[in-house]
mmCIF file of C-alpha atoms in Angstrom:
data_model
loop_
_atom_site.group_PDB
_atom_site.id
_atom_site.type_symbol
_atom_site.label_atom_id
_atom_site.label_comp_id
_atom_site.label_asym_id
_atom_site.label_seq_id
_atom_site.Cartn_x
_atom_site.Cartn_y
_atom_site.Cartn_z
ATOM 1 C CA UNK A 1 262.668 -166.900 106.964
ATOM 2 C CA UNK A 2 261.193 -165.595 104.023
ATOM 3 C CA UNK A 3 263.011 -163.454 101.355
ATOM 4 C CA UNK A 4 261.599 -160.348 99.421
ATOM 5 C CA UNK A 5 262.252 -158.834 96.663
ATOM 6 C CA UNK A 6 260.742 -155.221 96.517
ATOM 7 C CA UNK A 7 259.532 -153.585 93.410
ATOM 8 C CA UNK A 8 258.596 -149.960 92.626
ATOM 9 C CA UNK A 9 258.159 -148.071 89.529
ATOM 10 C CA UNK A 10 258.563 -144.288 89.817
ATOM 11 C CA UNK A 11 259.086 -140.885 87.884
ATOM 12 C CA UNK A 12 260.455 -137.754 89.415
ATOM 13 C CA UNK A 13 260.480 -138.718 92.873
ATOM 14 C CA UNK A 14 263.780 -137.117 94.171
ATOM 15 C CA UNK A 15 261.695 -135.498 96.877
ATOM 16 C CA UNK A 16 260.132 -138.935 98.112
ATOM 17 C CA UNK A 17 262.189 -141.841 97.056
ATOM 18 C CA UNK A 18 265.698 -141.639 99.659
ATOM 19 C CA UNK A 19 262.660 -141.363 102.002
ATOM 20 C CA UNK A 20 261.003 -144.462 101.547
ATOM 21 C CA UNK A 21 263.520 -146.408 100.851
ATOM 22 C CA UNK A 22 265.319 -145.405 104.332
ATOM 23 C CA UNK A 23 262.746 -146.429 106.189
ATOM 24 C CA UNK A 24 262.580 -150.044 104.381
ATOM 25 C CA UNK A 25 266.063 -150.237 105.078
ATOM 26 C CA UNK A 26 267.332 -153.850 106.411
ATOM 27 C CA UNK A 27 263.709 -155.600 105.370
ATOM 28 C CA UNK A 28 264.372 -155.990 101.600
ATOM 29 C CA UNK A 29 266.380 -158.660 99.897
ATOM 30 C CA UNK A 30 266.485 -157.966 96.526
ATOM 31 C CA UNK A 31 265.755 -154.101 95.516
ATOM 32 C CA UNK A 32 264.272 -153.681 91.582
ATOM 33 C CA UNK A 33 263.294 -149.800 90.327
ATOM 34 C CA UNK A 34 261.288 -149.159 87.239
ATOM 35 C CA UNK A 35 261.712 -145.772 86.190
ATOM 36 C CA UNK A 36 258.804 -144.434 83.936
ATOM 37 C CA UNK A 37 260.703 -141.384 82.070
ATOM 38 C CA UNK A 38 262.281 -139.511 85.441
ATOM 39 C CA UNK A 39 263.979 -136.331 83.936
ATOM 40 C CA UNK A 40 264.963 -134.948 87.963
ATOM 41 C CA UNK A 41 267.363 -137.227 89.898
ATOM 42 C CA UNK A 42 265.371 -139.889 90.773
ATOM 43 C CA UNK A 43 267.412 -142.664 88.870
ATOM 44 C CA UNK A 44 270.505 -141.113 90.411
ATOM 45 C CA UNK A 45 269.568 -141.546 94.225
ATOM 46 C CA UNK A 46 268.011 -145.075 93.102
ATOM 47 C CA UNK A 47 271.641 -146.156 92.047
ATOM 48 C CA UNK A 48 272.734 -145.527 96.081
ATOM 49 C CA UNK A 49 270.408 -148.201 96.763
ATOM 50 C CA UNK A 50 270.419 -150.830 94.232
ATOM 51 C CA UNK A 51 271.953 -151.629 90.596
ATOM 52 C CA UNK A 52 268.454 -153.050 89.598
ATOM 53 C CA UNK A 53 267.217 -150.250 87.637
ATOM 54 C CA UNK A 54 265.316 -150.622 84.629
ATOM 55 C CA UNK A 55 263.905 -148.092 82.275
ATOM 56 C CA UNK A 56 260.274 -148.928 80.595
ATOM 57 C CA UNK A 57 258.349 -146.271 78.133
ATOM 58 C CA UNK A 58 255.324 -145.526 79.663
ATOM 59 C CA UNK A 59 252.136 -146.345 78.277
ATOM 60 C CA UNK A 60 249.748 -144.291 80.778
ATOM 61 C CA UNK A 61 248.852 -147.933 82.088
ATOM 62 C CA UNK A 62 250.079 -148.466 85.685
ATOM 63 C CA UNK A 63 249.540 -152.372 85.515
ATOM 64 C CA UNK A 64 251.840 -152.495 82.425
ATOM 65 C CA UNK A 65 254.236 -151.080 84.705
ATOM 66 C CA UNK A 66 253.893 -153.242 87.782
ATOM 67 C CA UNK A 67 253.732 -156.312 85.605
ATOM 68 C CA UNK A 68 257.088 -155.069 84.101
ATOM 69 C CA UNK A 69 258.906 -154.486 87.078
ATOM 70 C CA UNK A 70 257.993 -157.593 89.312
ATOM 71 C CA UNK A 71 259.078 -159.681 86.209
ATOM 72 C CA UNK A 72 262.354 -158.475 87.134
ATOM 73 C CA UNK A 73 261.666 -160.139 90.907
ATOM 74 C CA UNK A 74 263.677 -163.493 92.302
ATOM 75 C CA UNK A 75 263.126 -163.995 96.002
ATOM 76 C CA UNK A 76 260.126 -165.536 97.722
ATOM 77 C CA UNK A 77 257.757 -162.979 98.376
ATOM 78 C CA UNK A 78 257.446 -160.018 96.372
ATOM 79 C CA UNK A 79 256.696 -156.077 97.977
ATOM 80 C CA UNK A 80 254.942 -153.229 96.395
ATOM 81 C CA UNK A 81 255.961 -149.887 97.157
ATOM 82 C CA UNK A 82 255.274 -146.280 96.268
ATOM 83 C CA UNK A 83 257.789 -143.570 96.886
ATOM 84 C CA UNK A 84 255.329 -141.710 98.933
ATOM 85 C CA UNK A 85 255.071 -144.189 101.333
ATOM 86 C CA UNK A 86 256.936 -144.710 104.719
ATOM 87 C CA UNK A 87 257.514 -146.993 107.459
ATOM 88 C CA UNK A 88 257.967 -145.932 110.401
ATOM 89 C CA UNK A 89 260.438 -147.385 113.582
ATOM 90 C CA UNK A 90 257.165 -149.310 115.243
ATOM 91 C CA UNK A 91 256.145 -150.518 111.973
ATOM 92 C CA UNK A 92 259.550 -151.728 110.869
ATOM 93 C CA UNK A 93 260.063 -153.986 113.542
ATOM 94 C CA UNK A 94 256.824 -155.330 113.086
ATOM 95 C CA UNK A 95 257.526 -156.153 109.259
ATOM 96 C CA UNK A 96 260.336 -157.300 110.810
ATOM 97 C CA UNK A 97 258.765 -160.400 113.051
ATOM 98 C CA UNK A 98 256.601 -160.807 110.573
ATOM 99 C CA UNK A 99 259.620 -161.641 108.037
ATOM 100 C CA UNK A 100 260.496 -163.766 110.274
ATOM 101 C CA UNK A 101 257.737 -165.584 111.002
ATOM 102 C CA UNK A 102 255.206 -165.912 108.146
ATOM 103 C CA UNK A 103 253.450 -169.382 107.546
ATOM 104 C CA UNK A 104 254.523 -170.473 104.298
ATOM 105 C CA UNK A 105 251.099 -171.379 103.246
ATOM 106 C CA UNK A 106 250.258 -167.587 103.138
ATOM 107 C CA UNK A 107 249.941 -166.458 99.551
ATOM 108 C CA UNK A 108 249.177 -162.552 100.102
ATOM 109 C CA UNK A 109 249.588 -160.201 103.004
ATOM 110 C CA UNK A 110 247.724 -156.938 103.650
ATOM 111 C CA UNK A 111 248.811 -153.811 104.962
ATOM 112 C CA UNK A 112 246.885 -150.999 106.357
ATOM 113 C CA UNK A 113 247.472 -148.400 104.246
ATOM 114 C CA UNK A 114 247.613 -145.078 106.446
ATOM 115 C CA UNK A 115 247.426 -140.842 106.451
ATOM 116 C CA UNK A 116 245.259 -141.519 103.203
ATOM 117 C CA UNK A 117 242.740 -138.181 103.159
ATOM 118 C CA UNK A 118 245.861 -135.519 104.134
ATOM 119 C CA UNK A 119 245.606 -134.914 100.249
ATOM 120 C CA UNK A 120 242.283 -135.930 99.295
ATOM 121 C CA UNK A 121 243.102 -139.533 98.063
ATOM 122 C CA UNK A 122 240.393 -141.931 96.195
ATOM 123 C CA UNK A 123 239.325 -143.506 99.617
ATOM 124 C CA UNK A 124 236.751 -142.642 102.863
ATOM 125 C CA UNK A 125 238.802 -143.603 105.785
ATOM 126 C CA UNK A 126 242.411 -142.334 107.157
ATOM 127 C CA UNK A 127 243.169 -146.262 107.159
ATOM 128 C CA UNK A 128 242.514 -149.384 104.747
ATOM 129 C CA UNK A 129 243.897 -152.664 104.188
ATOM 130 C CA UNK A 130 245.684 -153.166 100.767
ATOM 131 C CA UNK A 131 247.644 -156.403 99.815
ATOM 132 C CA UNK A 132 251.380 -155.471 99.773
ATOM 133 C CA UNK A 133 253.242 -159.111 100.008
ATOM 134 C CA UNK A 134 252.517 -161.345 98.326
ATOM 135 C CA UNK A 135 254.163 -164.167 96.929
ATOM 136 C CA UNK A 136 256.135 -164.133 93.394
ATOM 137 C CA UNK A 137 255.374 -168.416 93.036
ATOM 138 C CA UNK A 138 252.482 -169.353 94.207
ATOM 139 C CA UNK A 139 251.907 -173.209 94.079
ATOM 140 C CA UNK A 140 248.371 -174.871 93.899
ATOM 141 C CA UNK A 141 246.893 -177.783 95.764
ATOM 142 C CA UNK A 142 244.098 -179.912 96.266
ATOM 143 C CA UNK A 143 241.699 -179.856 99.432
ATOM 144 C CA UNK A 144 239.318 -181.917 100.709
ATOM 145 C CA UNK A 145 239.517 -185.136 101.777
ATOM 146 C CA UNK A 146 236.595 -186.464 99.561
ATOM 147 C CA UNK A 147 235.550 -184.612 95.988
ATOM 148 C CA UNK A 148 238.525 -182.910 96.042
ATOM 149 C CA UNK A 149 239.083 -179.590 94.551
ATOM 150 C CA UNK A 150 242.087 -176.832 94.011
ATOM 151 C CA UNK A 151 242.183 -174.388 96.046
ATOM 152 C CA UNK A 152 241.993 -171.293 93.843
ATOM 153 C CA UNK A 153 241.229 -168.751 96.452
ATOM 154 C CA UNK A 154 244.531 -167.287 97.892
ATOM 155 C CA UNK A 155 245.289 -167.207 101.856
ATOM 156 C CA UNK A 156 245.098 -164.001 102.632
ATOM 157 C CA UNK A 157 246.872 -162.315 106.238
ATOM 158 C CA UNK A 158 245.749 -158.906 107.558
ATOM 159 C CA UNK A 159 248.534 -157.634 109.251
ATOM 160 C CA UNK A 160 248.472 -154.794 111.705
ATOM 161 C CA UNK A 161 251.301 -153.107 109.803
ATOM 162 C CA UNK A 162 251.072 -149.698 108.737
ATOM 163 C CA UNK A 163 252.166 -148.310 105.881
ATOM 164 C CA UNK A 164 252.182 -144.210 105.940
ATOM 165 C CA UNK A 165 251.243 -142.206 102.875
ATOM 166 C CA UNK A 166 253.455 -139.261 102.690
ATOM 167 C CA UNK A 167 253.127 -137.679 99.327
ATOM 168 C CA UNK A 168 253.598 -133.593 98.288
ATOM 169 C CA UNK A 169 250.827 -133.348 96.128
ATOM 170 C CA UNK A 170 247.772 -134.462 94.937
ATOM 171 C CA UNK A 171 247.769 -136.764 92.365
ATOM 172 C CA UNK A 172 244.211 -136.539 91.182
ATOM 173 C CA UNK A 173 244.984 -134.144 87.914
ATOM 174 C CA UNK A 174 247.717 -137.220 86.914
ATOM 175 C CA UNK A 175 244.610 -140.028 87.238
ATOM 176 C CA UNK A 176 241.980 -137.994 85.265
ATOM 177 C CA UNK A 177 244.559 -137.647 82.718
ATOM 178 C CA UNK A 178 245.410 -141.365 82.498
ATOM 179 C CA UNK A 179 241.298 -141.907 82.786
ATOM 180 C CA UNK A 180 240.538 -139.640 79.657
ATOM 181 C CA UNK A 181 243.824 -141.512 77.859
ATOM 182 C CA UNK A 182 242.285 -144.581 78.289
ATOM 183 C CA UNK A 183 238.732 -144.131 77.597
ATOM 184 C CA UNK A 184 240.398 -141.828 74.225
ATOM 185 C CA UNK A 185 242.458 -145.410 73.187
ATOM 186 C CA UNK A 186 238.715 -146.982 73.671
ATOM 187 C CA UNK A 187 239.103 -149.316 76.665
ATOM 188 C CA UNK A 188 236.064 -150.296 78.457
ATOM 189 C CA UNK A 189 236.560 -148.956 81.908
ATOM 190 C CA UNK A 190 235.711 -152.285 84.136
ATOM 191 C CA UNK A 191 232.819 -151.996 87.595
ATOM 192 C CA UNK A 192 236.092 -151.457 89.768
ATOM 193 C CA UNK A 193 237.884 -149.043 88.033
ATOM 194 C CA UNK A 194 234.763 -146.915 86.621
ATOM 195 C CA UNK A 195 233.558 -146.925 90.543
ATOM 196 C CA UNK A 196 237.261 -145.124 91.330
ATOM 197 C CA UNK A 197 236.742 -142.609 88.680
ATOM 198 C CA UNK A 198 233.816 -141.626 90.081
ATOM 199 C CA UNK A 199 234.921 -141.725 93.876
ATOM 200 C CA UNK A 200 237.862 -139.542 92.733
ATOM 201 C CA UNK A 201 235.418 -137.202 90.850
ATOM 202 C CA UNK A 202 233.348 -136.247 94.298
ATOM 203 C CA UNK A 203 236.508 -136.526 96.517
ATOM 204 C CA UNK A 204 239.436 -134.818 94.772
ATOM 205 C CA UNK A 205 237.294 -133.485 91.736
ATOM 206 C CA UNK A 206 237.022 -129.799 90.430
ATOM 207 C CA UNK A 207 233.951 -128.821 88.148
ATOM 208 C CA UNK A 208 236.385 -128.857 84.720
ATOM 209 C CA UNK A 209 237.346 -132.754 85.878
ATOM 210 C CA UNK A 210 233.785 -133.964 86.260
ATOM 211 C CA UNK A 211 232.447 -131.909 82.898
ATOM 212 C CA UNK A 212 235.930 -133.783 80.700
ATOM 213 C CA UNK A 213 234.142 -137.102 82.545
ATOM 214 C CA UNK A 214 230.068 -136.424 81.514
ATOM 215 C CA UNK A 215 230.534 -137.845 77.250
ATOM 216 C CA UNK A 216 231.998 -141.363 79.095
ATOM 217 C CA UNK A 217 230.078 -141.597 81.890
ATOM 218 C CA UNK A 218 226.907 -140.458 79.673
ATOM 219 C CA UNK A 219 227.943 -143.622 77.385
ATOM 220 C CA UNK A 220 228.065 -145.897 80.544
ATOM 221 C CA UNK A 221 224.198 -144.821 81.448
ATOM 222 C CA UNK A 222 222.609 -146.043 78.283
ATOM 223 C CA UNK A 223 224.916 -148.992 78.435
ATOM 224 C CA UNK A 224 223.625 -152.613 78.494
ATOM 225 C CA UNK A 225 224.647 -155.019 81.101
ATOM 226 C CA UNK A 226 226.138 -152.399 83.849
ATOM 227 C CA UNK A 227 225.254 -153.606 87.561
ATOM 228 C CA UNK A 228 222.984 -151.544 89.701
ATOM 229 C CA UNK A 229 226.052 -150.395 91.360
ATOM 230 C CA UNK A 230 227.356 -149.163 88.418
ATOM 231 C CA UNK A 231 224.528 -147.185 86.857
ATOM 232 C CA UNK A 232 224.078 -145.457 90.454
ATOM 233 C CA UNK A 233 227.746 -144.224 90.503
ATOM 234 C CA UNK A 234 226.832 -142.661 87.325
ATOM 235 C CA UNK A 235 223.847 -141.312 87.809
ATOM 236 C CA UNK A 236 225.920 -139.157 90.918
ATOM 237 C CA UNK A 237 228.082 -138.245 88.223
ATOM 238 C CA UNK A 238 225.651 -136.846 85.697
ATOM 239 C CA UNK A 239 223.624 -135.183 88.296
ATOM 240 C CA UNK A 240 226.043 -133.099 89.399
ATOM 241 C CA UNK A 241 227.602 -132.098 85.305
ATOM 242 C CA UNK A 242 224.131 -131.211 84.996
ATOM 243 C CA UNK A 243 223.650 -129.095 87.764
ATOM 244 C CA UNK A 244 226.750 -127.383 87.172
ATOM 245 C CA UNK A 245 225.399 -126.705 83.328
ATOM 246 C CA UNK A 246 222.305 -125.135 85.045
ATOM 247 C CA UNK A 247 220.162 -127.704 83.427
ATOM 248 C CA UNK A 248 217.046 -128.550 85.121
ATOM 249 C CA UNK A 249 215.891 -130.665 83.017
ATOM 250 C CA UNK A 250 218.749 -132.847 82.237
ATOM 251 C CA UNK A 251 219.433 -132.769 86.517
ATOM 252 C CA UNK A 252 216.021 -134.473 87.456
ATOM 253 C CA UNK A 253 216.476 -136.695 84.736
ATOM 254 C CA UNK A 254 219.321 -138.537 86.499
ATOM 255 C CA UNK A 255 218.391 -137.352 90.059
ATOM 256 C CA UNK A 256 214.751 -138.887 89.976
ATOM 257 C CA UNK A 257 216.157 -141.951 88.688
ATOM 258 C CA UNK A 258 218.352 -142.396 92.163
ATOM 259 C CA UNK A 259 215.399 -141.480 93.881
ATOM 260 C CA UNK A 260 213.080 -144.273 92.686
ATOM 261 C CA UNK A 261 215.580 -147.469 92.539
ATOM 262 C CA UNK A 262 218.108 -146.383 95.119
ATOM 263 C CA UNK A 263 218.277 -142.955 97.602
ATOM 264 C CA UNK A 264 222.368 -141.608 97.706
ATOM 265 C CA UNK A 265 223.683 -139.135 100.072
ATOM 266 C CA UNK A 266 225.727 -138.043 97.003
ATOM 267 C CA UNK A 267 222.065 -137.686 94.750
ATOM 268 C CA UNK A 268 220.131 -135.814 97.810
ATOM 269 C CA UNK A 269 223.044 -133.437 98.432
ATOM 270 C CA UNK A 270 223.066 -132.669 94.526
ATOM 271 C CA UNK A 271 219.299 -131.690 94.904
ATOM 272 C CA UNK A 272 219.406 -130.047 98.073
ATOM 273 C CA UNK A 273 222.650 -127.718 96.328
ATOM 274 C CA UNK A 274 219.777 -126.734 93.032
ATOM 275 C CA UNK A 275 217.529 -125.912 96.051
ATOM 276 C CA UNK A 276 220.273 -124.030 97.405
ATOM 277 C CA UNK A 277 220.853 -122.031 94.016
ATOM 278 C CA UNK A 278 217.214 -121.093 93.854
ATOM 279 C CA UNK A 279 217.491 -119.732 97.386
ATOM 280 C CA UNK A 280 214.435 -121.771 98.731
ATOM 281 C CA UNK A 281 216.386 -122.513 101.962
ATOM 282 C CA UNK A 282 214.084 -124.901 103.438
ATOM 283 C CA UNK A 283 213.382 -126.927 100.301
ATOM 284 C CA UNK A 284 217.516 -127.326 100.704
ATOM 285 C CA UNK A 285 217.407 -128.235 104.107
ATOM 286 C CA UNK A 286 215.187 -131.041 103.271
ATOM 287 C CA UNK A 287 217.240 -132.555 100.957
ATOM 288 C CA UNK A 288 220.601 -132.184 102.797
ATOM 289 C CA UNK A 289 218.664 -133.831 105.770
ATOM 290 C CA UNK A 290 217.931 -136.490 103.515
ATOM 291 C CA UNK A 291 221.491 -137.182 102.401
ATOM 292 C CA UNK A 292 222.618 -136.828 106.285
ATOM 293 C CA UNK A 293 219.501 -139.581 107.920
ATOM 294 C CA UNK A 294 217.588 -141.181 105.063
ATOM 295 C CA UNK A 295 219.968 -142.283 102.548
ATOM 296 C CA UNK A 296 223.758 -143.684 102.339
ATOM 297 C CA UNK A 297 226.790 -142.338 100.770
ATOM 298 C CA UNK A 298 227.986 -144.259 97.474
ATOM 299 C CA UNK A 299 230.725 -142.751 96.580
ATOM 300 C CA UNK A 300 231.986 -140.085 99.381
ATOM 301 C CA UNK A 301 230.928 -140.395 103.222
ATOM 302 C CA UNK A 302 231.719 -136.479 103.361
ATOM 303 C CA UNK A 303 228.601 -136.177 101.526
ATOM 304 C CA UNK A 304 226.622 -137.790 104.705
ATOM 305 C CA UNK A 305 228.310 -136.157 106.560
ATOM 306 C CA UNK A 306 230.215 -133.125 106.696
ATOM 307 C CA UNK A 307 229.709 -131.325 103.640
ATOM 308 C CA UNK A 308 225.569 -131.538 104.541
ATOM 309 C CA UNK A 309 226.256 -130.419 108.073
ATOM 310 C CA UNK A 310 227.845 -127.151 106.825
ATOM 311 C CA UNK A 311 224.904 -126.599 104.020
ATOM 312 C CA UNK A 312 222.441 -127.442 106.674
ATOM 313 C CA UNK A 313 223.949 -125.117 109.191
ATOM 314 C CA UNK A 314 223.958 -122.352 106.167
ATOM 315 C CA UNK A 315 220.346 -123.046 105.541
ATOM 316 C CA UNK A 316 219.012 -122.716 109.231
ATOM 317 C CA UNK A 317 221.028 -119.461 109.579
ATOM 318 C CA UNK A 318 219.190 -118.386 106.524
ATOM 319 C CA UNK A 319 216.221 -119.634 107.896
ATOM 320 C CA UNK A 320 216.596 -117.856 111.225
ATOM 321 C CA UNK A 321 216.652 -120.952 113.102
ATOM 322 C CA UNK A 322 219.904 -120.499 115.540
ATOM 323 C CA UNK A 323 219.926 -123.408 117.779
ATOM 324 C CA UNK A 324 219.531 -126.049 114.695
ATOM 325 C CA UNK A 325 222.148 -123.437 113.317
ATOM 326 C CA UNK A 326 224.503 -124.028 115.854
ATOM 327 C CA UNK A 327 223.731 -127.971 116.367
ATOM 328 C CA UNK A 328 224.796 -128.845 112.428
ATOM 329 C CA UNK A 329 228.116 -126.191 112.904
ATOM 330 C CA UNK A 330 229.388 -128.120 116.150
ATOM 331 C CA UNK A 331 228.289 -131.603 113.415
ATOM 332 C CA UNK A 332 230.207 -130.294 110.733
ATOM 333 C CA UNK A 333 233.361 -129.591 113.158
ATOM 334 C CA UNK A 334 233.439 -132.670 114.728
ATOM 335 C CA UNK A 335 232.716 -135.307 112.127
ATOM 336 C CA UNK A 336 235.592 -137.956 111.140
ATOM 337 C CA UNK A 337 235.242 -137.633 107.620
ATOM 338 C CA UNK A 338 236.269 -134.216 105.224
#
């Protein structure tokens, strides 16, 4: 049987942490905190659990943190945990067999990662995979009977484990923050990470966080070498800065440019909400039609789907149209994502 060594870092949890780690109870080997500056009684309740509490100076960079703390780690497999998160009785046992019975050739294992839109996370669907084992050693080999090669590519197990996300608050103002430090110190905010900043924006965004956002993300349009992907993200982003500036000018600028490389449900509901503005109803209910049936969602499937079923509804009422009214209201009530 395996052994694991779980590592968190934290900072004022006193509300969260007894929580999760209760609910871990029995599964853990080896428990290592990483408190960040806690200045409630999160280090005190920590010290019930475990005398493997370290203090690091935070840096507003998570990974510096991780890193940190699973340095501290000794057993085989190493766990990543958030006080937010909990595990509940059917889920514990079936970490439990899973302990018990994982192949040692597996290098990570993935957890679905569950309750994540209560608070308006960074992701589209109540339930994702994430990695969450994996192991602290990981030894490489070659394959292949004839021109051999290493195997660099890590075996990876998607477990049916479910991890539930718990936490009292949104933590969307703390992310911007740590965004705006980082971009401040100069760092080059990578395809991934610039993609998350911009899926937080439309999810979890207010109009001050995406107008702190439009200097970087104004930088990353006229930047050379950004993927496809990348420049479309951004265009969503500037789009809607300059629609709340009441720019016209500057709007179709970025809008027209999704238009004629690649259509967005995020890009057609910006245009149908300028329509909106101007009070030409049907010209809106074009354009929200288009972000519902003729174009995708890049950032935030709310924007396909139930944010332009309540603007459509709005329009047809306008419009005097009851039954198309009606058909987009019952939409808007019943579709999965908000």
């Amino acid at each position: 049987m395996i052994s694991i060594s779980l590592c968190m870092i934290v900072k004022n949890e006193e509300r969260n942490l007894r929580r999760c780690l209760d609910s871990l109870h029995g599964l853990m080997d080896e428990l290592i905190i990483v408190d960040t500056g806690s200045i409630d009684q999160t280090k005190e309740i920590a010290k019930e659990y475990t005398e493997k509490i370290f203090e690091y100076k935070w840096e507003d960079d998570f990974s510096k943190a991780r890193n940190y703390c699973i340095s501290k780690a000794t057993k085989d497999y190493i766990y990543i945990a958030d006080a937010d998160e909990v595990l509940d009785e059917e889920n514990h046992l079936r970490f439990s067999q899973l302990k018990q019975v994982l192949l040692p050739e597996i290098d990570i294992v993935q957890m679905k990662y569950g309750n994540q839109m209560e608070h308006n996370t960074v992701y589209n669907y109540d339930e994702e995979y994430r990695p969450k084992l994996f192991k602290r050693i990981r030894k490489f080999e070659f394959i292949d009977p004839v021109h051999e090669t290493l195997r660099i590519d890590p075996v990876i197990y998607d477990s049916e484990i479910v991890i539930t996300h718990k936490p009292h608050e949104n933590h969307a103002s703390r992310d911007f923050a740590t965004f705006q430090k980082a971009i401040k110190r100069g760092e080059r905010l990578g395809s991934r990470i610039l993609t998350m900043y911009a899926k937080e924006l439309f999810i979890a965004g207010n109009d001050q966080d995406f107008l702190e956002a439009e200097a970087y993300f104004t930088s990353v349009f006229y930047e050379q070498g950004r993927s496809s992907e990348e420049v479309l993200n951004t265009i969503c982003v500037l789009s809607h800065c300059a629609r709340l500036k009441k720019d016209p000018i500057l709007f179709f600028k970025y809008a027209m440019k999704a238009m004629v490389t690649t259509p967005c449900s995020e890009v057609c509901y910006e245009i149908g909400e300028f329509y909106l503005e101007q009070e030409d109803y049907e010209e809106a209910a074009l354009w929200y039609y288009n972000a519902v049936h003729e174009a995708e969602a890049s950032l935030s499937l709310k924007y396909q789907g139930k944010l332009a079923y309540i603007r459509l509804s709005e329009c047809y009422a306008k419009l005097g149209q009851e039954s198309l009214e009606q058909q987009y209201k019952e939409l808007a009530n019943t579709v999965a994502n908000a």
